[in-house]
Coordinates of C-alpha atoms in Angstrom, one line a residue:
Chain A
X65 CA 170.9 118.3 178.0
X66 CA 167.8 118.3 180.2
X67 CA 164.7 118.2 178.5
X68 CA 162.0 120.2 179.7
X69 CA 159.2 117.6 180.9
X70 CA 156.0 120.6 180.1
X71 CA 153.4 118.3 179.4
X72 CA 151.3 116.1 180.6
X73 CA 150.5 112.8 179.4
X74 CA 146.8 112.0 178.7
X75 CA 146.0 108.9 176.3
X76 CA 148.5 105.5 176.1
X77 CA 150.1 104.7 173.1
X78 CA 147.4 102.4 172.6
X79 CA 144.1 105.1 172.6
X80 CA 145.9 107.1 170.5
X81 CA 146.5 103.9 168.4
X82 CA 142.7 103.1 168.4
X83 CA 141.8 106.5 167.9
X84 CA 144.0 106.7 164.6
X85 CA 142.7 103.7 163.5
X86 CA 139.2 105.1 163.6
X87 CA 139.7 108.3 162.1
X88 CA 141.5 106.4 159.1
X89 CA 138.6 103.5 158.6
X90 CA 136.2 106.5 159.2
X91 CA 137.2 108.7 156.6
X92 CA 137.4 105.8 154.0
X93 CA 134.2 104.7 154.6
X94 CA 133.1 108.2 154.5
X95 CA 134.4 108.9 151.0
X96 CA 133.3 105.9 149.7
X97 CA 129.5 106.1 151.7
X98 CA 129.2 109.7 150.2
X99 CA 130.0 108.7 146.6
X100 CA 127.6 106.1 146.6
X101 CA 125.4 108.0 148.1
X102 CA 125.3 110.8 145.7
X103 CA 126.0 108.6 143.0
X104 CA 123.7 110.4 140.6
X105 CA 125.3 114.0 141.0
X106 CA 128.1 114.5 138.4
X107 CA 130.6 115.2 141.5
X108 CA 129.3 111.5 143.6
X109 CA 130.1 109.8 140.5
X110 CA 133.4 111.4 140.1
X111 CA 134.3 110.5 143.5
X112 CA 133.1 107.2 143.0
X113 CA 135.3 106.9 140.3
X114 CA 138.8 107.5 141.8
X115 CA 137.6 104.0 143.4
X116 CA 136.9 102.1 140.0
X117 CA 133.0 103.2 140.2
X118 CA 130.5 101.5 141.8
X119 CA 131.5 98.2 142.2
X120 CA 134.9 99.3 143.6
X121 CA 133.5 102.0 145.9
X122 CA 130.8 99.5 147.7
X123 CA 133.5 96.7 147.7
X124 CA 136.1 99.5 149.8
X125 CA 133.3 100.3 151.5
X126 CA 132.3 97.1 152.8
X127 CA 135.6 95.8 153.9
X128 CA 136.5 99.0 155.5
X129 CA 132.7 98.6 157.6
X130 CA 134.6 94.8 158.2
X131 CA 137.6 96.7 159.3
X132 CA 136.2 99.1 161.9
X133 CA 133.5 96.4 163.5
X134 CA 136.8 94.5 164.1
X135 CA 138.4 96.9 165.6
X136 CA 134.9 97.6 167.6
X137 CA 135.6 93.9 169.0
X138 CA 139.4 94.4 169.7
X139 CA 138.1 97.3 171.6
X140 CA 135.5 95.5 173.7
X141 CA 138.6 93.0 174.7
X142 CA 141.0 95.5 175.7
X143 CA 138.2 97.6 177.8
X144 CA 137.5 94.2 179.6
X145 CA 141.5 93.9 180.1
X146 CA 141.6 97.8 181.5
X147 CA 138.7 96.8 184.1
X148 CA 140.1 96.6 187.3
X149 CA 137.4 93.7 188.5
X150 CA 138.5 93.0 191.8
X151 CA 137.8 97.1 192.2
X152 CA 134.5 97.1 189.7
X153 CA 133.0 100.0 191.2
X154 CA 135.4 102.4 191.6
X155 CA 137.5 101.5 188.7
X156 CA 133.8 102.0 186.7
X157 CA 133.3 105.0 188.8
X158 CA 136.6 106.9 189.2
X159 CA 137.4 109.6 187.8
X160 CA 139.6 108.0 185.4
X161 CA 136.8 106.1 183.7
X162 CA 134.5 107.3 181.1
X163 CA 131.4 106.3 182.3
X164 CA 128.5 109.3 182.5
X165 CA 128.1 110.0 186.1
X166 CA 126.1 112.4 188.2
X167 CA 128.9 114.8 188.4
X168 CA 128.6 115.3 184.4
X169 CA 124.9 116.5 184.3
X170 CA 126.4 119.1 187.1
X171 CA 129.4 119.4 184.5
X172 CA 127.1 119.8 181.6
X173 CA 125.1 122.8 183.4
X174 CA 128.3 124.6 185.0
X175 CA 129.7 124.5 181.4
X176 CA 126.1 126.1 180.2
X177 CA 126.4 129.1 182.1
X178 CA 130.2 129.6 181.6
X179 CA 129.1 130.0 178.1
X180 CA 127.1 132.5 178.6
X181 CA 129.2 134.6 181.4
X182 CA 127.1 133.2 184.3
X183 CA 129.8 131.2 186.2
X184 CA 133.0 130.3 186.7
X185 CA 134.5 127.6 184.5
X186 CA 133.8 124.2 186.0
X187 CA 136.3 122.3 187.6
X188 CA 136.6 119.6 185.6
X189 CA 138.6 116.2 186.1
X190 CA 140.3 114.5 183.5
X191 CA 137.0 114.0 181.1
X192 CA 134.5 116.8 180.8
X193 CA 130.9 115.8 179.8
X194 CA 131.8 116.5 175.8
X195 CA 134.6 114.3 176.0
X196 CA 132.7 111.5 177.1
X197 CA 129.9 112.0 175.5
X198 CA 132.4 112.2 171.9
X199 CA 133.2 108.2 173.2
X200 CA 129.7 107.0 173.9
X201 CA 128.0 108.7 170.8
X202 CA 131.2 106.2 168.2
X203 CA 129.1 103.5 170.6
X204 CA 125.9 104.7 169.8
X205 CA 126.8 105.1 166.1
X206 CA 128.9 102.6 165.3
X207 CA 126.4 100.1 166.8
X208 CA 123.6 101.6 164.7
X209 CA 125.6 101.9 161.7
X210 CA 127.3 98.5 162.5
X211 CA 124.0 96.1 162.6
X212 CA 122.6 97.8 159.6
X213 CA 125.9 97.5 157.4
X214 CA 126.0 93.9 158.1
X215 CA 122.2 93.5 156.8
X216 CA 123.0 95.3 153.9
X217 CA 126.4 93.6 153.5
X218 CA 124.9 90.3 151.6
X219 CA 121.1 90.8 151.4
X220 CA 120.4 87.6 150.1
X221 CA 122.0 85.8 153.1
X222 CA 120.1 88.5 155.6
X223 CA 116.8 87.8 154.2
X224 CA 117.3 84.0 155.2
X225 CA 117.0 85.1 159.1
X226 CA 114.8 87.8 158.5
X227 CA 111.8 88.9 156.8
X228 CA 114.0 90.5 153.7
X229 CA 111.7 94.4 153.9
X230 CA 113.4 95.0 156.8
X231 CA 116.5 96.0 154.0
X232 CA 114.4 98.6 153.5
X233 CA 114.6 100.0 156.8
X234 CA 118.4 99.1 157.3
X235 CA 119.0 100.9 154.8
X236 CA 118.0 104.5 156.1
X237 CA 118.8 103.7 159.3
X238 CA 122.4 103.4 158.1
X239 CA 122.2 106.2 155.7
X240 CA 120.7 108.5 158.1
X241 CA 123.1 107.5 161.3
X242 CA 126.0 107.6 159.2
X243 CA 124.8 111.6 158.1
X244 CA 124.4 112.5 162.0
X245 CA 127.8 111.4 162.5
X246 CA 129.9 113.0 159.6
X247 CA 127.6 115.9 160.0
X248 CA 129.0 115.4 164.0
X249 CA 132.7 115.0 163.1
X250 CA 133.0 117.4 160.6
X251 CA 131.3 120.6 162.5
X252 CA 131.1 119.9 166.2
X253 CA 134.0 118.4 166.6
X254 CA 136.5 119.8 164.4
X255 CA 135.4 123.2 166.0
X256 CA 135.6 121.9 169.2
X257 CA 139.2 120.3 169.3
X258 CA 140.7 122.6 166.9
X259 CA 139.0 125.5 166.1
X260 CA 138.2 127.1 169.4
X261 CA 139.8 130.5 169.8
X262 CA 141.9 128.6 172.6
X263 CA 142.9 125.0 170.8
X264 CA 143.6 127.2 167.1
X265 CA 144.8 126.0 165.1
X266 CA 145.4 122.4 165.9
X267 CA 145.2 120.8 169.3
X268 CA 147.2 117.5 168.5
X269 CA 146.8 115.6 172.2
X270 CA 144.7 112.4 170.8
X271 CA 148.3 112.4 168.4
X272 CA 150.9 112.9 170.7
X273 CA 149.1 111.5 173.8
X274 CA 150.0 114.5 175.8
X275 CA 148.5 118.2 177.1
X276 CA 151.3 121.5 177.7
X277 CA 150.2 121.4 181.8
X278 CA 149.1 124.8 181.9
X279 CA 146.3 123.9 179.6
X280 CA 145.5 121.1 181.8
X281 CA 145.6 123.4 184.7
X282 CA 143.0 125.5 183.0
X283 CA 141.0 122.9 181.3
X284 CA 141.1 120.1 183.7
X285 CA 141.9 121.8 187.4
X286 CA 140.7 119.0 189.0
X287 CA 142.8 116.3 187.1
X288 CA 146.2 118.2 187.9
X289 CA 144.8 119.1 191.4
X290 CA 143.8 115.6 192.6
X291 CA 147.8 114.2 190.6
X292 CA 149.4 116.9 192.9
X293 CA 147.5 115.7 195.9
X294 CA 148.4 111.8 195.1
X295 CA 151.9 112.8 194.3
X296 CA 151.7 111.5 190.6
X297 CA 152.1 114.8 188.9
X298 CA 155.8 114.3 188.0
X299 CA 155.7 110.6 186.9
X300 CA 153.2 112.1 184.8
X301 CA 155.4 115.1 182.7
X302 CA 156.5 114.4 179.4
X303 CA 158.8 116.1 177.7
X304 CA 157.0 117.8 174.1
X305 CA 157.5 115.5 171.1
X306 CA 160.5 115.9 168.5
X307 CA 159.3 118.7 166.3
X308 CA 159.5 116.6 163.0
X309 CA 156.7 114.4 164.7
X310 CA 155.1 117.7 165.6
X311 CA 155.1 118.9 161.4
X312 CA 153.6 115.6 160.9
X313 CA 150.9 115.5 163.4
X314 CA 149.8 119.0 161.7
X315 CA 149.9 118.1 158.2
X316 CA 148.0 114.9 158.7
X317 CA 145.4 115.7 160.8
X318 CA 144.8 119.0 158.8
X319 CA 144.8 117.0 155.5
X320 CA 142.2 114.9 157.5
X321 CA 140.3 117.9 158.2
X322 CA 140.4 119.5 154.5
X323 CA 139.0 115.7 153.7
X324 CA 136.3 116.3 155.8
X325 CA 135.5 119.8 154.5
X326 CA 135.3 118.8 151.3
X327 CA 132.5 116.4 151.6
X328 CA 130.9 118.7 153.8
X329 CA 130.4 121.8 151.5
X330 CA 130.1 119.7 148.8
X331 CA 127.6 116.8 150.5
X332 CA 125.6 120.4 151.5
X333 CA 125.9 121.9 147.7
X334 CA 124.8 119.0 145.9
X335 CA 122.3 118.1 148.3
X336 CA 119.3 119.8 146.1
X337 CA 120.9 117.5 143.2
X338 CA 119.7 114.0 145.4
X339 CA 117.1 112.2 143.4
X340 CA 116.3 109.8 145.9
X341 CA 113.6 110.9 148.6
Chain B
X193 CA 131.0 56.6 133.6
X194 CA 131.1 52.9 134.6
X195 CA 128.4 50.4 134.1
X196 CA 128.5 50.3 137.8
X197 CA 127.3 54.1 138.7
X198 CA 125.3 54.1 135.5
X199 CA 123.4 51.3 137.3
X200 CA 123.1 52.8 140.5
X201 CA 122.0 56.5 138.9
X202 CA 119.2 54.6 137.4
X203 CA 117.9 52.9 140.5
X204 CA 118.2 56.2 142.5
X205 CA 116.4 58.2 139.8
X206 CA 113.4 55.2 139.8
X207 CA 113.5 55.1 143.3
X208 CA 112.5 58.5 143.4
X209 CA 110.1 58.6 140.8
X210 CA 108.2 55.7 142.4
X211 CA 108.2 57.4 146.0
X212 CA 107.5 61.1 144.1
X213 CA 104.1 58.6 143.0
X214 CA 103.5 56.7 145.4
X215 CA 102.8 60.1 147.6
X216 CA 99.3 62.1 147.6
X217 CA 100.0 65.9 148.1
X218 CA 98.9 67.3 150.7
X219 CA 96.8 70.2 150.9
X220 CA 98.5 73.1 152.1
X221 CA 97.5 74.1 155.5
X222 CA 98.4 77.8 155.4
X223 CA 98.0 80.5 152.9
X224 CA 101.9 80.7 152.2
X225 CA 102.9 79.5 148.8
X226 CA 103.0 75.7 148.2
X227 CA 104.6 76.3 144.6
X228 CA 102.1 74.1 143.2
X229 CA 100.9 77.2 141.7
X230 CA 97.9 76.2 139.2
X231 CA 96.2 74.1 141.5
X232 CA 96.2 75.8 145.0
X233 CA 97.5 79.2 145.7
X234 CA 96.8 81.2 142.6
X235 CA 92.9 80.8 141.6
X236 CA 92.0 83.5 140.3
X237 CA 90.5 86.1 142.2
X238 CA 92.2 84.9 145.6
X239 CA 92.3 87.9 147.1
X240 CA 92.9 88.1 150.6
X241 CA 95.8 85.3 150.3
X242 CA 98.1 87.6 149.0
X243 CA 97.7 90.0 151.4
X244 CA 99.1 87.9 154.0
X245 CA 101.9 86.8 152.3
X246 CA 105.5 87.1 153.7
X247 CA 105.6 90.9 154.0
X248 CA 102.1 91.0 154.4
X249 CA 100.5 92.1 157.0
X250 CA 101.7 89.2 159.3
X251 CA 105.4 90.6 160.3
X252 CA 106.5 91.7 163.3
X253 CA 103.1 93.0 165.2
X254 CA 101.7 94.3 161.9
X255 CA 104.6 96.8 161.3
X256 CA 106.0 95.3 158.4
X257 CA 104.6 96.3 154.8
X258 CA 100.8 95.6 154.1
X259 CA 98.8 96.1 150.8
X260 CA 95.5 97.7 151.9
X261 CA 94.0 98.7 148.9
X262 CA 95.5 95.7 146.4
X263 CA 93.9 96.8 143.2
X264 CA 91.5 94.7 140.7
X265 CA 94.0 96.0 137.8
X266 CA 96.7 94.1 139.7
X267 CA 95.1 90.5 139.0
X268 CA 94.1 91.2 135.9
X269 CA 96.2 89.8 132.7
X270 CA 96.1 93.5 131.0
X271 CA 96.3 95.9 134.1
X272 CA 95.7 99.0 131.3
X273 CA 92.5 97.3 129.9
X274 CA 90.7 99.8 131.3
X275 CA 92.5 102.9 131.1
X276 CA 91.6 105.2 128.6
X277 CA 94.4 106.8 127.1
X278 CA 96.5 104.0 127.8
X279 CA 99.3 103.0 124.7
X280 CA 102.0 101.0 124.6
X281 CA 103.5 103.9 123.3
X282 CA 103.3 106.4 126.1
X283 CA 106.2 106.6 128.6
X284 CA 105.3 104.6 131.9
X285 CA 106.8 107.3 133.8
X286 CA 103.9 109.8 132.7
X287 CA 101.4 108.1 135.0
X288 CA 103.7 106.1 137.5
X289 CA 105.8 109.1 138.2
X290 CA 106.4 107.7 141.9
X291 CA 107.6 104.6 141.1
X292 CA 110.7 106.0 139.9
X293 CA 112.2 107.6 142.8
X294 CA 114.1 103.9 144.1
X295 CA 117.7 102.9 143.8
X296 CA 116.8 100.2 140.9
X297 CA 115.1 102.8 138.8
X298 CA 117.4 105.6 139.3
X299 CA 120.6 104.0 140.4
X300 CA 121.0 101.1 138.6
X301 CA 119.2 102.0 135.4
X302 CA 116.6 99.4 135.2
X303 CA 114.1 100.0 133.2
X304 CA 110.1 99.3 133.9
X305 CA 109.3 96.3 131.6
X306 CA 112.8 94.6 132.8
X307 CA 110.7 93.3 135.8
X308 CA 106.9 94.2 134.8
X309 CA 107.6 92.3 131.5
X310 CA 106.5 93.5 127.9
X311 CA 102.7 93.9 126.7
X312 CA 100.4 93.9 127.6
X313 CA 101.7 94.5 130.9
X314 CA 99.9 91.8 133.5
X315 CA 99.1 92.9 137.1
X316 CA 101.8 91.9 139.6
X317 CA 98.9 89.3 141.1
X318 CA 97.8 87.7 137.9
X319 CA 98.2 84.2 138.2
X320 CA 100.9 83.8 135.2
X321 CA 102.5 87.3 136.1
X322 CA 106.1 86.8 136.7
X323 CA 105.7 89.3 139.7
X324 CA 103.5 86.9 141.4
X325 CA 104.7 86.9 144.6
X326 CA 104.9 83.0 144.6
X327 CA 107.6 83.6 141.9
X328 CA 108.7 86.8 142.2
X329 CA 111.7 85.7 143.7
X330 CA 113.0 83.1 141.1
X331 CA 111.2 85.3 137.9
X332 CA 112.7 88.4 138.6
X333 CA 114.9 89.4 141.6
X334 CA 117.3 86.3 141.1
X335 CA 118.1 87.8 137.4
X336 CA 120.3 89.7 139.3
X337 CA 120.2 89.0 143.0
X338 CA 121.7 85.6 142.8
X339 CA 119.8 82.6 145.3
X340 CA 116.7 85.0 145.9
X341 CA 114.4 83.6 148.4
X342 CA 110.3 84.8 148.7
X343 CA 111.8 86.5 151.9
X344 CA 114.3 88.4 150.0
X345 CA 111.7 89.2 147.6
X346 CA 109.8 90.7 149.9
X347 CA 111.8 93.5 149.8
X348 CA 109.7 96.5 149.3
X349 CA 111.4 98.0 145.4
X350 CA 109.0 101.2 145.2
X351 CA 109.1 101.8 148.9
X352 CA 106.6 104.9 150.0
X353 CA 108.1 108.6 151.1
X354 CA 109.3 107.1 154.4
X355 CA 108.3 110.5 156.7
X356 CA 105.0 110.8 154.4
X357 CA 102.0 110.0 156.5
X358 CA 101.3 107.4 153.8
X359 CA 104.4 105.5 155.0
X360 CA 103.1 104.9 158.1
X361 CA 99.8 103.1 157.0
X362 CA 101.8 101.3 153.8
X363 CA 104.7 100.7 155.9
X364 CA 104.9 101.6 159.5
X365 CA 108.4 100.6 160.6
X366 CA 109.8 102.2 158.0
X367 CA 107.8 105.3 159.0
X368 CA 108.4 105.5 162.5
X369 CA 112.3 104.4 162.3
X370 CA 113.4 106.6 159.6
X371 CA 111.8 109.4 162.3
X372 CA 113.5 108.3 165.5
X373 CA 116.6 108.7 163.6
X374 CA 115.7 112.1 162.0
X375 CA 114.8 112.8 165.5
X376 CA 117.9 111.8 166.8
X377 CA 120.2 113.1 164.3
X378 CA 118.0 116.3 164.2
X379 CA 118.5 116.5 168.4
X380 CA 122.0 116.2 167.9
X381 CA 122.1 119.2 165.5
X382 CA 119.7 121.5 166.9
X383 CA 121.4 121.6 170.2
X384 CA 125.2 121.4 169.8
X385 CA 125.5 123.4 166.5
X386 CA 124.3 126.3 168.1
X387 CA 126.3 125.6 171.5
X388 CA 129.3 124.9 169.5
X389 CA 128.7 128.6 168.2
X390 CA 128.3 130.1 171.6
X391 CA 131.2 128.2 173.0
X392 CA 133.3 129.6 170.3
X393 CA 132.1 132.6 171.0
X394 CA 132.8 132.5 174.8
X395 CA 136.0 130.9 174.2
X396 CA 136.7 134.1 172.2
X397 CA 136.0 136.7 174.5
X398 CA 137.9 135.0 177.1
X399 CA 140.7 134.9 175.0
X400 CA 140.7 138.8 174.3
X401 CA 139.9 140.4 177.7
X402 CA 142.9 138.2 178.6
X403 CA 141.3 137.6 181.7
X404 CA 142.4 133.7 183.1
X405 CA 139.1 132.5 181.3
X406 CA 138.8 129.6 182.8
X407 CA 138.9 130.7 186.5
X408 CA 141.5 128.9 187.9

């Protein structure tokens, strides 16, 4: 029996691998970062106990920090390995890659007045602005958050390199970074992927690694368009994944996403309860 | 133990008494501490070498803590001698409100007197005053913080409101870090929450007037 080949395949086994392995590390240090955090609110200090209280939640959380800055490394290797050097620029530059380039500032605008029933939808290639700018920002963070974690991971040791008040300001650097990009996850880009009146209720691509192609022709015209041109478009089809994979895409991600909910209405409802500045 | 290593733990333990004697110390040449305490860093009424201290105002183009306005109270061996309705009695809290809103205090349950000692309470810069900063580190933080260094120790426990305007004379790194990143995380919000509601909406309409929204 043929299978119908309707989709188009977008992220390699091994992105959707990393980005798996982000969202689980994420979430853990989440739970754990927000229990500490509100550790003097009855409901912080309940959450910090499903991890044997304070002592347990800050040891999870610091091998989980371990965890993801390793997997920050592996990543750094295998974008070195996906560099085509003896074609830097254009491999850098192409329409593939992720880097920001002029034609996202145009994107960024075009997308603007779309929103507000100025224009046309943009004719975007395979990344739109938001989509790389959702890659550069776990950069941005997990840098920030990443050099202050491993201040704060033995302060004793850290003070031997460096004056030891700088603790003080690692510490709400971190707290204040790791905020901005819960706060991030948890509204922007939930709504984004899978909340749109378009993607609702679950767009599962980063999960199956493939988009149904009339999406893609909507979405991402110029992606399909320039495929079609270079004659790749049916090496690209897929066939849609087994439907048991399917039910557990759904109930994962969506048990990820009630996760995230809950700290967010109750990080915002116990907020007046923080004693600390 | 053998006679044999008895012998030669008694030679290395004269050998360094006799060189430990046979040395004059010298005096120290900057204002750090020396840890010979009673004779050179700690007369009293030595001011202005505690304010350039590690954390002073030496660190990192004077953005690091400073102590502008240290206090006579704070060298003296009673700092409530002069306060009125001072008692041992009276909750510390009552007048040093602000000194309660850091994670040792509120997090970790430590009370006042576990680092400021019992009565009468001494200044943090009296020379005997275990918060001395020459041995702060050993006195008090190591009770806890295991291998504490003067560095470590420097380590600002009753750090100021860090977006108060008094952060940023006390402590301005603190001050103008803690508002890039409100500024940054604030940026983040303030533009893409409300996008994120106007692209929903958008996405919306195009979804109900059916039309091919995205103009293919």
């Amino acid at each position: 029996m043929a299978v119908d080949r309707t989709r188009l395949k977008r992220f390699p086994p091994v992105q959707r691998l990393w980005h798996l392995g982000l969202l689980v590390v994420f979430m853990i240090l989440s739970v754990t970062g927000i229990a500490w955090m509100y550790f003097e609110t009855p409901w912080g200090r309940g959450l910090a106990e499903q991890f044997g209280g304070f002592t347990g939640t800050l040891e999870i959380h610091r091998i989980a920090g371990l965890v993801m800055l390793a997997g920050f490394v592996l990543h750094l290797l295998y974008m070195l390995f996906k560099i085509d050097w003896k074609r830097f620029s254009q491999s850098l530059m192409g329409p593939d890659s992720l880097v920001f380039q002029w034609i996202d500032i145009k994107g960024f605008f075009a997308h603007l007045g779309w929103v507000f029933g100025l224009r046309k939808y943009p004719h975007f290639d395979r990344w739109s602005w938001w989509e790389k700018f959702d890659y550069w920002a776990v950069w941005w963070g997990l840098i920030i958050v990443g050099v202050t974690g491993l201040m704060l991971y033995n302060p004793v040791l850290t003070s031997d390199f460096m004056p030891g008040w700088l603790l003080n300001v690692a510490l709400w650097v971190h707290r204040i970074e790791a905020v901005l990009a819960m706060g991030h996850i948890f509204t922007i880009h939930f709504t984004v992927e899978h909340w749109r009146p378009s993607a609702f209720p679950y767009n599962a691509s980063m999960f199956d690694g493939s988009v149904d192609l009339e999406e893609a022709r909507h979405e991402h015209p110029a992606w399909v368009e320039r495929l079609e041109r270079e004659g790749r478009l049916e090496g690209t089809l897929v066939p849609p994944p087994p439907v048991p994979l399917r039910i557990l895409y759904f109930v994962f991600g969506y048990a990820i996403i009630l996760l995230g909910l809950f700290l967010l209405v109750f990080a915002i409802a116990n907020a007046a309860l923080l004693t600390l500045f | 133990m053998s006679i044999g290593s008895t012998i030669i733990c008694l030679l290395g333990a004269l050998f360094m008494t006799s060189s430990a004697f046979g040395q004059a110390m010298d005096a120290p040449t900057d204002l750090a501490g020396t840890g010979y305490f009673r004779d050179q860093d700690t007369l009293p009424g030595s001011f202005r070498f505690y304010q350039q201290l590690p954390g002073g105002e030496s660190g990192f183009w004077g953005m690091g803590p400073s102590r502008p306005n240290l206090r006579r109270s704070s060298f003296k061996i009673d700092a409530h001698d002069d306060v009125v309705y001072y008692s041992p009695e009276v909750r510390c809290q009552k007048c040093h409100e602000p000194q309660t809103k850091d994670l040792h205090y509120l997090r970790m349950g430590i009370t006042c007197v576990q680092c400021h000692r019992g009565q009468p309470v001494a200044g943090v810069y009296q020379y005997y005053s275990p918060l001395n900063p020459i041995r702060r580190h050993a006195y008090v933080c190591a009770k806890c913080h295991e291998g504490a260094t003067p560095s470590f120790a420097s380590y600002m426990v009753h750090e100021p409101n860090p977006i108060a305007s008094e952060a940023q004379g006390r402590f301005p790194l603190l001050y103008y870090a803690v508002w890039f990143m409100l500024i940054l995380a604030g940026g983040v919000f303030v533009i893409f929450l409300p996008y994120t509601v106007f692209w929903w909406i958008r996405d919306l309409v195009a979804k109900l007037t059916r039309r091919p929204s995205h103009g293919s």
